Short mmCIF file of C-alpha atoms in Angstrom, two decimals:
data_model
loop_
_atom_site.label_atom_id
_atom_site.label_comp_id
_atom_site.label_asym_id
_atom_site.label_seq_id
_atom_site.Cartn_x
_atom_site.Cartn_y
_atom_site.Cartn_z
CA MET A 1 93.23 100.03 68.77
CA LEU A 2 96.11 101.26 70.93
CA ASP A 3 98.33 103.78 69.17
CA PHE A 4 101.08 104.87 71.56
CA ARG A 5 103.17 107.96 70.79
CA LYS A 6 105.21 110.69 72.45
CA ILE A 7 103.21 113.14 74.59
CA GLU A 8 102.78 116.63 73.13
CA LEU A 9 101.71 119.96 74.61
CA SER A 10 98.64 119.84 72.37
CA ASP A 11 97.45 116.79 74.36
CA LYS A 12 96.95 118.85 77.52
CA GLU A 13 93.23 119.55 77.18
CA TRP A 14 92.00 116.01 76.56
CA ILE A 15 94.43 114.44 79.04
CA ASN A 16 93.42 116.87 81.78
CA SER A 17 89.75 116.20 81.08
CA LEU A 18 90.28 112.45 81.67
CA LEU A 19 92.56 112.96 84.68
CA LYS A 20 89.79 115.09 86.19
CA LYS A 21 87.32 112.21 85.89
CA SER A 22 89.44 109.98 88.13
CA ASP A 23 90.71 112.75 90.46
CA PHE A 24 93.75 110.67 91.49
CA MET A 25 96.35 112.45 93.67
CA GLY A 26 99.42 110.43 92.66
CA CYS A 27 102.17 112.50 91.03
CA GLU A 28 101.99 110.38 87.86
CA TYR A 29 98.48 111.76 87.23
CA SER A 30 99.76 115.22 86.33
CA PHE A 31 99.97 116.38 82.74
CA ALA A 32 102.88 118.68 83.67
CA ASN A 33 104.83 115.76 85.15
CA ASN A 34 104.01 113.43 82.27
CA PHE A 35 105.09 116.06 79.74
CA ALA A 36 108.31 117.05 81.52
CA TRP A 37 109.50 113.62 82.69
CA HIS A 38 108.62 111.42 79.69
CA ARG A 39 112.30 111.12 78.80
CA LEU A 40 113.21 109.24 82.00
CA TYR A 41 111.28 106.08 81.08
CA GLU A 42 110.69 106.87 77.39
CA THR A 43 106.98 107.01 78.19
CA LYS A 44 104.40 106.92 75.42
CA ILE A 45 100.71 107.79 75.71
CA CYS A 46 97.43 107.10 73.97
CA ARG A 47 93.71 107.61 74.34
CA TYR A 48 91.49 104.55 74.33
CA LYS A 49 87.83 105.53 74.37
CA ASP A 50 87.49 107.61 77.58
CA PHE A 51 90.74 106.38 79.16
CA TYR A 52 94.14 108.04 79.27
CA ILE A 53 96.92 105.43 79.11
CA SER A 54 100.64 105.93 79.55
CA CYS A 55 103.13 103.15 78.90
CA SER A 56 106.85 102.52 79.17
CA ASP A 57 108.75 99.62 77.64
CA LYS A 58 112.23 100.75 78.73
CA TYR A 59 112.50 98.02 81.36
CA GLY A 60 109.69 95.78 80.17
CA LEU A 61 106.22 96.75 79.11
CA ARG A 62 104.43 98.57 81.95
CA PHE A 63 101.22 100.61 81.95
CA THR A 64 100.18 103.18 84.53
CA TYR A 65 96.71 102.44 85.90
CA PRO A 66 94.57 104.37 83.41
CA ALA A 67 92.65 107.49 84.32
CA GLY A 68 89.20 108.10 82.91
CA GLU A 69 85.95 106.16 82.86
CA GLY A 70 84.30 103.28 81.06
CA ASP A 71 84.44 99.49 80.91
CA ARG A 72 87.67 98.67 82.75
CA LYS A 73 87.39 94.92 82.21
CA GLU A 74 87.31 95.44 78.47
CA LEU A 75 90.20 97.89 78.82
CA PHE A 76 92.39 95.43 80.74
CA ILE A 77 91.62 92.67 78.22
CA THR A 78 92.72 95.05 75.44
CA LEU A 79 95.93 95.93 77.30
CA ARG A 80 96.64 92.25 77.94
CA LYS A 81 96.26 91.41 74.27
CA TYR A 82 98.54 94.33 73.36
CA ALA A 83 101.20 93.02 75.77
CA GLU A 84 100.88 89.41 74.59
CA GLU A 85 101.34 90.48 70.97
CA ARG A 86 104.69 91.92 72.08
CA ASN A 87 105.65 88.79 74.00
CA SER A 88 105.40 90.62 77.30
CA PRO A 89 103.38 89.96 80.45
CA LEU A 90 100.89 92.67 81.35
CA LEU A 91 102.14 94.90 84.17
CA ILE A 92 99.98 97.69 85.56
CA SER A 93 101.55 100.08 88.06
CA SER A 94 100.08 102.71 90.41
CA VAL A 95 97.18 100.45 91.35
CA LEU A 96 95.63 101.72 94.59
CA PRO A 97 94.70 99.16 97.26
CA GLU A 98 90.99 99.85 96.74
CA ASN A 99 91.32 99.03 93.03
CA ILE A 100 92.79 95.56 93.56
CA ALA A 101 89.21 94.33 94.02
CA LEU A 102 88.50 95.08 90.35
CA PHE A 103 91.22 92.69 89.24
CA GLU A 104 90.05 90.06 91.73
CA GLU A 105 86.54 90.34 90.29
CA TYR A 106 87.55 90.30 86.63
CA PHE A 107 90.64 88.04 86.64
CA PRO A 108 90.62 85.83 89.77
CA GLY A 109 93.86 83.90 90.23
CA GLU A 110 95.42 85.35 87.09
CA PHE A 111 97.74 87.96 88.61
CA THR A 112 100.07 88.79 91.48
CA VAL A 113 100.41 92.03 93.46
CA SER A 114 103.62 93.68 94.67
CA ASN A 115 104.84 97.12 95.63
CA ASP A 116 107.95 99.11 96.46
CA LYS A 117 107.85 101.75 99.21
CA ALA A 118 110.32 103.83 97.23
CA ASP A 119 107.44 104.60 94.83
CA PHE A 120 104.94 105.77 97.46
CA ASP A 121 104.08 109.49 97.34
CA TYR A 122 104.27 111.51 100.57
CA ILE A 123 101.05 113.43 101.22
CA TYR A 124 100.94 116.29 103.73
CA LEU A 125 98.20 118.47 105.13
CA ALA A 126 98.76 121.81 103.43
CA GLU A 127 97.97 123.71 106.62
CA ASN A 128 100.72 121.84 108.47
CA LEU A 129 103.35 122.85 105.93
CA ARG A 130 102.09 126.42 105.92
CA SER A 131 102.11 126.85 109.70
CA LEU A 132 104.72 124.33 110.95
CA LYS A 133 102.93 124.45 114.29
CA GLY A 134 103.33 122.03 117.17
CA LYS A 135 106.05 120.05 118.84
CA LYS A 136 106.65 117.82 115.83
CA TYR A 137 107.82 120.83 113.80
CA HIS A 138 110.04 122.31 116.50
CA GLY A 139 113.22 121.40 114.60
CA LYS A 140 111.88 122.91 111.37
CA ARG A 141 111.10 126.19 113.11
CA ASN A 142 114.66 126.24 114.44
CA HIS A 143 115.96 125.84 110.89
CA LEU A 144 113.77 128.72 109.76
CA ASN A 145 115.02 130.94 112.57
CA ARG A 146 118.61 130.30 111.47
CA PHE A 147 117.67 131.09 107.90
CA TYR A 148 115.87 134.30 108.90
CA GLU A 149 119.20 135.66 110.17
CA ASN A 150 120.18 136.13 106.51
CA ASN A 151 119.33 139.05 104.26
CA TRP A 152 116.66 137.09 102.44
CA MET A 153 113.55 137.50 100.34
CA TYR A 154 110.96 135.23 98.73
CA LYS A 155 108.67 135.95 95.78
CA SER A 156 106.39 134.10 93.43
CA LEU A 157 108.26 132.89 90.38
CA THR A 158 108.02 135.07 87.25
CA ASP A 159 109.65 135.05 83.83
CA ALA A 160 112.30 137.44 85.13
CA ASP A 161 113.61 134.71 87.46
CA PHE A 162 113.82 131.87 84.96
CA ASP A 163 117.40 132.35 83.75
CA ASP A 164 118.76 132.63 87.29
CA CYS A 165 116.89 129.49 88.37
CA ILE A 166 118.06 127.49 85.35
CA ALA A 167 121.65 128.56 86.04
CA PHE A 168 121.25 127.61 89.71
CA ALA A 169 119.97 124.14 88.79
CA ALA A 170 122.75 123.67 86.22
CA LYS A 171 125.41 124.60 88.79
CA SER A 172 124.02 122.02 91.22
CA TYR A 173 124.04 119.43 88.44
CA ASN A 174 127.64 120.23 87.49
CA ASP A 175 128.91 120.47 91.07
CA ASN A 176 127.54 117.00 91.79
CA ASN A 177 129.10 115.50 88.64
CA SER A 178 125.70 114.15 87.64
CA TYR A 179 126.53 113.50 83.99
CA ASP A 180 126.43 109.72 84.38
CA SER A 181 123.21 109.68 86.41
CA GLU A 182 120.29 108.92 84.15
CA SER A 183 117.78 110.34 86.65
CA SER A 184 119.80 113.56 87.06
CA VAL A 185 120.01 114.05 83.30
CA ALA A 186 116.25 113.50 83.06
CA GLU A 187 115.70 115.95 85.90
CA GLN A 188 117.64 118.66 84.06
CA PHE A 189 115.48 118.00 81.00
CA ALA A 190 112.35 118.25 83.17
CA ILE A 191 113.49 121.50 84.80
CA ASN A 192 114.14 123.09 81.43
CA THR A 193 110.77 121.85 80.19
CA PHE A 194 108.99 123.36 83.19
CA PHE A 195 110.60 126.74 82.54
CA ASN A 196 110.15 126.63 78.75
CA TYR A 197 106.42 125.89 79.11
CA TYR A 198 105.78 127.45 82.51
CA ASN A 199 102.63 129.36 81.58
CA GLU A 200 101.30 126.75 79.17
CA LEU A 201 101.50 124.10 81.91
CA ASN A 202 99.70 126.34 84.43
CA LEU A 203 102.56 126.05 86.89
CA MET A 204 103.13 127.86 90.16
CA GLY A 205 106.52 128.55 91.66
CA GLY A 206 108.60 130.47 94.12
CA VAL A 207 112.14 131.77 94.31
CA LEU A 208 114.27 132.40 97.39
CA ARG A 209 117.19 134.83 97.41
CA VAL A 210 119.88 135.64 99.94
CA ASP A 211 121.86 138.84 99.40
CA GLY A 212 120.18 139.04 96.01
CA LYS A 213 121.45 135.66 94.82
CA ILE A 214 119.34 132.55 94.23
CA ALA A 215 119.19 130.36 97.34
CA GLY A 216 116.40 128.12 96.10
CA PHE A 217 113.42 127.71 93.83
CA THR A 218 110.43 125.42 93.55
CA ILE A 219 107.74 124.60 90.99
CA GLY A 220 104.38 122.91 91.45
CA SER A 221 100.83 122.73 90.14
CA ARG A 222 97.34 121.52 90.90
CA ILE A 223 97.11 117.75 90.59
CA ASN A 224 93.45 117.13 91.47
CA SER A 225 90.47 118.75 93.18
CA ASP A 226 92.12 119.12 96.60
CA THR A 227 95.86 118.53 96.09
CA MET A 228 98.80 120.48 94.74
CA ASP A 229 102.00 118.73 93.73
CA THR A 230 105.57 119.92 94.25
CA HIS A 231 107.35 118.96 91.04
CA ILE A 232 110.79 120.45 91.68
CA GLU A 233 112.47 121.85 94.79
CA LYS A 234 116.06 123.07 94.80
CA ALA A 235 117.92 124.96 97.52
CA GLU A 236 121.44 125.90 98.52
CA SER A 237 122.54 123.17 100.92
CA GLY A 238 125.25 125.44 102.34
CA ILE A 239 122.68 127.87 103.71
CA ASN A 240 121.17 126.61 106.95
CA GLY A 241 117.39 126.32 106.64
CA ALA A 242 117.17 127.18 102.93
CA TYR A 243 115.27 123.98 102.06
CA THR A 244 112.82 124.49 104.91
CA ALA A 245 112.34 128.13 103.93
CA ILE A 246 111.58 127.49 100.26
CA MET A 247 109.15 124.72 101.20
CA ASN A 248 107.37 126.83 103.83
CA GLU A 249 107.21 130.05 101.83
CA PHE A 250 105.89 128.24 98.77
CA ALA A 251 103.28 126.44 100.86
CA LYS A 252 102.10 129.77 102.30
CA ASP A 253 102.13 131.37 98.88
CA ALA A 254 100.61 128.68 96.65
CA SER A 255 98.71 126.07 98.67
CA VAL A 256 95.89 128.21 100.05
CA GLY A 257 92.66 126.51 98.97
CA PHE A 258 94.24 123.06 98.84
CA THR A 259 93.78 120.40 101.51
CA TYR A 260 96.89 118.40 100.64
CA ILE A 261 100.38 118.81 99.22
CA ASN A 262 101.97 115.90 97.38
CA ARG A 263 105.77 116.01 97.73
CA GLU A 264 106.23 112.88 95.64
CA GLU A 265 108.29 109.75 96.31
CA ASP A 266 111.72 109.24 97.90
CA MET A 267 113.03 106.87 95.16
CA GLY A 268 114.63 104.73 97.86
CA ILE A 269 117.26 107.41 98.59
CA GLU A 270 117.81 107.29 102.35
CA GLY A 271 118.59 111.00 102.76
CA LEU A 272 115.52 111.97 100.77
CA ARG A 273 113.38 109.51 102.73
CA LYS A 274 114.59 110.97 106.02
CA SER A 275 113.86 114.50 104.81
CA LYS A 276 110.34 113.70 103.61
CA ARG A 277 109.49 111.86 106.82
CA SER A 278 110.76 114.79 108.89
CA TYR A 279 107.89 116.93 107.58
CA CYS A 280 105.39 114.48 109.12
CA PRO A 281 103.29 113.24 106.20
CA GLU A 282 99.60 112.65 106.80
CA PHE A 283 99.88 109.43 104.78
CA GLN A 284 101.58 107.84 101.81
CA ILE A 285 99.93 106.67 98.62
CA VAL A 286 100.40 102.91 98.36
CA LYS A 287 101.08 102.09 94.72
CA ASN A 288 100.83 98.45 93.73
CA VAL A 289 101.99 96.67 90.61
CA VAL A 290 99.58 94.08 89.20
CA ALA A 291 101.41 91.47 87.13
CA PHE A 292 99.39 89.08 85.03
CA LYS A 293 100.64 85.50 84.88
#
């Protein structure tokens, strides 16, 4: 039986235990992200045997490829029945290329596969973002040098910084007149959730100041055995190099011991895509959507 409901903080232990079994590095396989961003797509979750399932029906019924272990054929049949009972085709997102073979084995000719590059996560070698060495990062080092001309400081995020960071994010939201942007409203909700449950979600963060005032902050967490995820990154666009500085300082501070850093998707926003590509990703996670006929 599938009993979908709103995600709660009390779900953290069992969800993390099932996420650990799959060890996926996509940003959607993070309890912190699922908890903070559920409002954007009105996501609901449930446990089915040893699988963790999240589902949104905001724009049609869609399941994220479940994490966990067990009989996946039986699981997909159960999900298909659930969808059919609601007069909806079964859509499963975040299907990795190597997992398409499972559907071909279990349901040959019964589905189609598509994807959208706007959904692909950008994955970087952590050492590259820590060091910014080599010709390909020459421009980034120039940005840092401009930033270093300021009276600046960086520190790991603590409770004492929360109010300043929340105010900084709110000012950015207001200055950009983001009230009518559904994603911006959801982001503000997520930011407040991250700060309200910072310790409970086992988050890491950093704050950047210039002349004592907030110039940027970032929040991330471990996503799997070798990858940390950057959930939120905000910086003062009027300060040359502030974005590069908060990224680099946080990488040096928090990513030691990790092989990769996931900086998430670009959502099809050209400026964001250009920025993420400029940091020279090692690869992107191809996320397919399997649609049953």
